PDB file of C-alpha atoms in Angstrom:
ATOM      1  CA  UNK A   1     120.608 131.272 126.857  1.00 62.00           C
ATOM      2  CA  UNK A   2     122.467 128.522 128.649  1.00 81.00           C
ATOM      3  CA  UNK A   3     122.760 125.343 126.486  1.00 77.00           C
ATOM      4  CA  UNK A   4     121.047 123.306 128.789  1.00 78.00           C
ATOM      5  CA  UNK A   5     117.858 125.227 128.540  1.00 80.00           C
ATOM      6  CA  UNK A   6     117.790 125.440 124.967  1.00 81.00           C
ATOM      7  CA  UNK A   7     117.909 121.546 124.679  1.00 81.00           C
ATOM      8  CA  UNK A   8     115.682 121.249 127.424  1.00 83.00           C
ATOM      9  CA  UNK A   9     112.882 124.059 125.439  1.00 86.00           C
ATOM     10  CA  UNK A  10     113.224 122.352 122.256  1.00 85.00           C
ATOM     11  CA  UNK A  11     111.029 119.365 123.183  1.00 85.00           C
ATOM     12  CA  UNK A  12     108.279 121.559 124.845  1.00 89.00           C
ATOM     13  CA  UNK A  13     107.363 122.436 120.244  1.00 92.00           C
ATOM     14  CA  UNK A  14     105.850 119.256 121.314  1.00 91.00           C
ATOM     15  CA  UNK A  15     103.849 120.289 123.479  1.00 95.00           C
ATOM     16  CA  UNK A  16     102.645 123.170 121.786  1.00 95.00           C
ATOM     17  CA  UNK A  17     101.797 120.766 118.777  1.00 95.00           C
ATOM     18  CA  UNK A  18      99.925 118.338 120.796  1.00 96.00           C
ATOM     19  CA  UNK A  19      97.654 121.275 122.436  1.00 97.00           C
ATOM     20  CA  UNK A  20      97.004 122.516 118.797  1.00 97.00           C
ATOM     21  CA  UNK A  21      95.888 119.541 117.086  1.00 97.00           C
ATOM     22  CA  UNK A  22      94.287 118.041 119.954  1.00 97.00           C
ATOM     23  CA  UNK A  23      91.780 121.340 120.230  1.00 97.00           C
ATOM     24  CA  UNK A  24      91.337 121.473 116.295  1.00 98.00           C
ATOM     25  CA  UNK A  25      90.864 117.325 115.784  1.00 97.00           C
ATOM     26  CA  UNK A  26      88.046 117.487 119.031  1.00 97.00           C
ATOM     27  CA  UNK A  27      86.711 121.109 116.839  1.00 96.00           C
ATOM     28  CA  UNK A  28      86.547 119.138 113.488  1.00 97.00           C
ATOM     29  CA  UNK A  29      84.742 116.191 115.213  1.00 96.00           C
ATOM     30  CA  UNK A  30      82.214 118.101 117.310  1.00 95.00           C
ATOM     31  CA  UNK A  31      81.628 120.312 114.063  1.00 96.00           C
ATOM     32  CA  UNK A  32      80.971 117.280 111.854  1.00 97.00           C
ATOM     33  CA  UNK A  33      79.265 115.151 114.107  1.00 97.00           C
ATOM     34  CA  UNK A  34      76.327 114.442 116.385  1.00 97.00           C
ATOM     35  CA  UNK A  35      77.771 113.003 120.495  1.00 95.00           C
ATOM     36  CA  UNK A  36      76.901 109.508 120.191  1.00 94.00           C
ATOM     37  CA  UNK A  37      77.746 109.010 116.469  1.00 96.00           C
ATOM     38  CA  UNK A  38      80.332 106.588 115.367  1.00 94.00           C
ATOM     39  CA  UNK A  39      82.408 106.310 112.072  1.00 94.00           C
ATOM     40  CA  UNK A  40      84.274 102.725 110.740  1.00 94.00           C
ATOM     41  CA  UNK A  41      87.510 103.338 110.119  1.00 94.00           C
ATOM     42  CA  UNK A  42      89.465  99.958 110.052  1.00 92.00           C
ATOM     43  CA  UNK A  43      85.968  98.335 110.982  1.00 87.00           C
ATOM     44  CA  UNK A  44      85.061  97.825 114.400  1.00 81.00           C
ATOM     45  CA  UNK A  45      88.563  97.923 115.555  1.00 87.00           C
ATOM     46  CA  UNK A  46      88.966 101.102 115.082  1.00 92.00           C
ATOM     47  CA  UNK A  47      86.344 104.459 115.010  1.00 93.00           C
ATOM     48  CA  UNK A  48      85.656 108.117 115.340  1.00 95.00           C
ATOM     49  CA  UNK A  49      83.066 108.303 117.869  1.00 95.00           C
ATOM     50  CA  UNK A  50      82.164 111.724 119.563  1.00 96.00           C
ATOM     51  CA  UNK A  51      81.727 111.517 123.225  1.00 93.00           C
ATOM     52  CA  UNK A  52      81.599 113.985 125.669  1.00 92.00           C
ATOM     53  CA  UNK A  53      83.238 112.704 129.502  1.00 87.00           C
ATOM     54  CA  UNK A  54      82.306 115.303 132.125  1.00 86.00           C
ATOM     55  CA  UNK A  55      83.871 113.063 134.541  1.00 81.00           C
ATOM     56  CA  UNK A  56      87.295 111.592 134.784  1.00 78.00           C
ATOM     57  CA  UNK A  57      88.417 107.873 133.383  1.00 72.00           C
ATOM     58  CA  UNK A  58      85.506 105.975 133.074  1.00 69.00           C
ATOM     59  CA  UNK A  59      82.781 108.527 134.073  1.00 73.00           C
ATOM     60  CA  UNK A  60      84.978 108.315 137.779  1.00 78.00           C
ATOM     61  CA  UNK A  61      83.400 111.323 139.608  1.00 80.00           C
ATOM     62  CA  UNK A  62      79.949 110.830 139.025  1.00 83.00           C
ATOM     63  CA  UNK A  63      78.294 110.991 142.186  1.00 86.00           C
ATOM     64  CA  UNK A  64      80.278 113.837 143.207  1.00 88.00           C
ATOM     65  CA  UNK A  65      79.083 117.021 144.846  1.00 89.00           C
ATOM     66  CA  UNK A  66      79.912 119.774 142.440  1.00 81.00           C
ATOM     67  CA  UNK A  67      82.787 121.155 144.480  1.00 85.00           C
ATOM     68  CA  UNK A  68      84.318 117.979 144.845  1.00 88.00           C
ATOM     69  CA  UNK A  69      84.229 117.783 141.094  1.00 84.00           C
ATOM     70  CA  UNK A  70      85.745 121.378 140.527  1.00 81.00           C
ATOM     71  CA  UNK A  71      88.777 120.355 142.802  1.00 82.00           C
ATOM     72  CA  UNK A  72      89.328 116.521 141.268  1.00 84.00           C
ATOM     73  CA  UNK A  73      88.193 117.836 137.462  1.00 85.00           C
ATOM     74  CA  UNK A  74      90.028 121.649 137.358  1.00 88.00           C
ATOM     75  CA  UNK A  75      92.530 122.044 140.190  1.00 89.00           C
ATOM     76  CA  UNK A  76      94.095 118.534 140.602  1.00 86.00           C
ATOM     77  CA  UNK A  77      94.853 118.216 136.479  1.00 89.00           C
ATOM     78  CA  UNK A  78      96.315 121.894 137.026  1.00 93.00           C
ATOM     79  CA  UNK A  79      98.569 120.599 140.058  1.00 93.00           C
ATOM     80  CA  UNK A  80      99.358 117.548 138.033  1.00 93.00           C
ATOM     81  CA  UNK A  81     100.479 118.990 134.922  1.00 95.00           C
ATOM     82  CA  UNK A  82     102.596 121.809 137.418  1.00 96.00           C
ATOM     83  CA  UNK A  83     104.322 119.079 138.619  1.00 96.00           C
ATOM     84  CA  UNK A  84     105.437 117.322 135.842  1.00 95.00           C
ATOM     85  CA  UNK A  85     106.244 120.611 134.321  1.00 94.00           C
ATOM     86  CA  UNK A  86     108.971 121.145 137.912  1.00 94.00           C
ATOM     87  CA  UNK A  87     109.887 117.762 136.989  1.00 93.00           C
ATOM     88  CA  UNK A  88     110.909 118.151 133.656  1.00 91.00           C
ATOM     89  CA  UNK A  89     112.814 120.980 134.236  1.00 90.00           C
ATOM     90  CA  UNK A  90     114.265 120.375 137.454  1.00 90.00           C
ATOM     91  CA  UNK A  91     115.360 116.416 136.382  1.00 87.00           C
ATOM     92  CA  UNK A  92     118.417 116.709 135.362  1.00 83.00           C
ATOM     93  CA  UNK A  93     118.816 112.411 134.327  1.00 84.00           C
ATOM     94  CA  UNK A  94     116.076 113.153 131.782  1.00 85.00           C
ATOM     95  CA  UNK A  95     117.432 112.068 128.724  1.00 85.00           C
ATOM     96  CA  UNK A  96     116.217 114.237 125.130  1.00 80.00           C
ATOM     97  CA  UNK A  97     114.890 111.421 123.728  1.00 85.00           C
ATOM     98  CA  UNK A  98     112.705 110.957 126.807  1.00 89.00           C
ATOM     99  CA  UNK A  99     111.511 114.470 127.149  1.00 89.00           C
ATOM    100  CA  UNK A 100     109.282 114.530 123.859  1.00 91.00           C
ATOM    101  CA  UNK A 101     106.847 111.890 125.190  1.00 93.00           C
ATOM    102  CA  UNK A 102     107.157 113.844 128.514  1.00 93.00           C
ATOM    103  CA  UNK A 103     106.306 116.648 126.349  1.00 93.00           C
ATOM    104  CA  UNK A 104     103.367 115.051 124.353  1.00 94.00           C
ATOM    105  CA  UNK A 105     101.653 113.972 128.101  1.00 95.00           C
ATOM    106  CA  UNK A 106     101.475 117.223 129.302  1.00 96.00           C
ATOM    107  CA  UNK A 107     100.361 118.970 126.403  1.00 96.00           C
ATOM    108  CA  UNK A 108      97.613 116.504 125.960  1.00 94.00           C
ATOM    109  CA  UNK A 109      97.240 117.438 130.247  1.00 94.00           C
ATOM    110  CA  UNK A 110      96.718 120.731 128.263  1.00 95.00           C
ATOM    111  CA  UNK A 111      94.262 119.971 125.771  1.00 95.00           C
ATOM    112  CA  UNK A 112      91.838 117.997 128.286  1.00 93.00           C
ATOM    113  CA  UNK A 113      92.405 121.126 130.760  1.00 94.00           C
ATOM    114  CA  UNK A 114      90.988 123.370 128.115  1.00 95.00           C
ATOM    115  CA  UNK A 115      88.092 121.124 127.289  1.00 94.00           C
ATOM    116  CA  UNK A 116      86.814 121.193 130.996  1.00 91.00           C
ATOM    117  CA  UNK A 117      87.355 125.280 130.612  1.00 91.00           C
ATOM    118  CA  UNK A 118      85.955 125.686 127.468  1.00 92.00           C
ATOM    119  CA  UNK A 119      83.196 122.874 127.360  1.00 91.00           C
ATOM    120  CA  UNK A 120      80.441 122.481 128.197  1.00 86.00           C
ATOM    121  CA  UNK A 121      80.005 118.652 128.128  1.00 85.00           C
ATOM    122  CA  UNK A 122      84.033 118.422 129.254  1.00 87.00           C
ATOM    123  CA  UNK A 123      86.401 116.783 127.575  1.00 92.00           C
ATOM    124  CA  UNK A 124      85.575 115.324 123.842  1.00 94.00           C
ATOM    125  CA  UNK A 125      86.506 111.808 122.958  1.00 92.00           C
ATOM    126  CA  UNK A 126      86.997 110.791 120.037  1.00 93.00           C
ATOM    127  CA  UNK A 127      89.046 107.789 119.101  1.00 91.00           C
ATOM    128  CA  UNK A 128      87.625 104.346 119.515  1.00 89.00           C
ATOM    129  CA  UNK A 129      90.245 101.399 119.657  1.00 88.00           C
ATOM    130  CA  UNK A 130      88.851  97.792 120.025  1.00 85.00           C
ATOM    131  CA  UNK A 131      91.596  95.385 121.547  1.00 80.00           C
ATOM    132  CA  UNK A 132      89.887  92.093 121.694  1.00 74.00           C
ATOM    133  CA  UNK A 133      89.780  90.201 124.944  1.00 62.00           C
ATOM    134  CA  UNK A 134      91.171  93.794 126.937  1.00 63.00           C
ATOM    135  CA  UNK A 135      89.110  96.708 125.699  1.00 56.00           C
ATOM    136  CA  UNK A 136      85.833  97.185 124.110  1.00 51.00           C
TER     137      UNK A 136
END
């Protein structure tokens, strides 16, 4: 195997771990909890709340007809995560250090791909950050 292609496969172990805990952290939470429930962690600033998001960043998608959904919710993530896979490949000006985040996006592309597969209320969301005066 040509050098290049081994240091450019090592990275994508991230990938693999990000898909992995990401499906067994959202199987822990939806086994534990009830959707809607919330758990303090470092107070209000930060929680495990279960969520389910059928839709896309907030609940974009909404009014959607359902085939409109399929194509924005299953075969435009699938296109997306295809391309940055060509990219990260193909780029050769990529340095290492910069493919592991690379990496960590699409297998979390991955994870939220498998949700809309798998479940039934789409992707599950789980951790709540406050940032005061941005978010929440």
């Amino acid at each position: 195997m040509k050098q290049e292609l081994k240091q450019k496969l090592i990275p994508l172990w991230m990938t693999a771990a990000v898909v992995i805990v990401d499906q067994v952290s959202k199987l822990i939470v939806s086994l534990s909890m009830r959707v809607g429930e919330s758990v303090d962690v470092l107070g209000d600033f930060f929680r495990i709340s279960y969520r389910q998001n059928p839709f896309i960043i907030f609940s974009f998608g909404r009014g959607f007809p359902p085939l409109v959904q399929t194509i924005l919710f299953l075969v435009l993530p699938v296109v997306a995560i295809g391309l940055l896979i060509v990219f990260y490949f193909r780029e050769q000006g990529i340095r290492p250090v910069y493919r592991l985040p690379l990496a960590a996006i699409i297998g979390g592309g991955f994870g939220n791909l498998i949700d809309r597969v798998i479940r039934d209320g789409g992707v599950v969301d789980f951790l709540d950050v406050k940032v005061y005066g941005f978010l929440g």
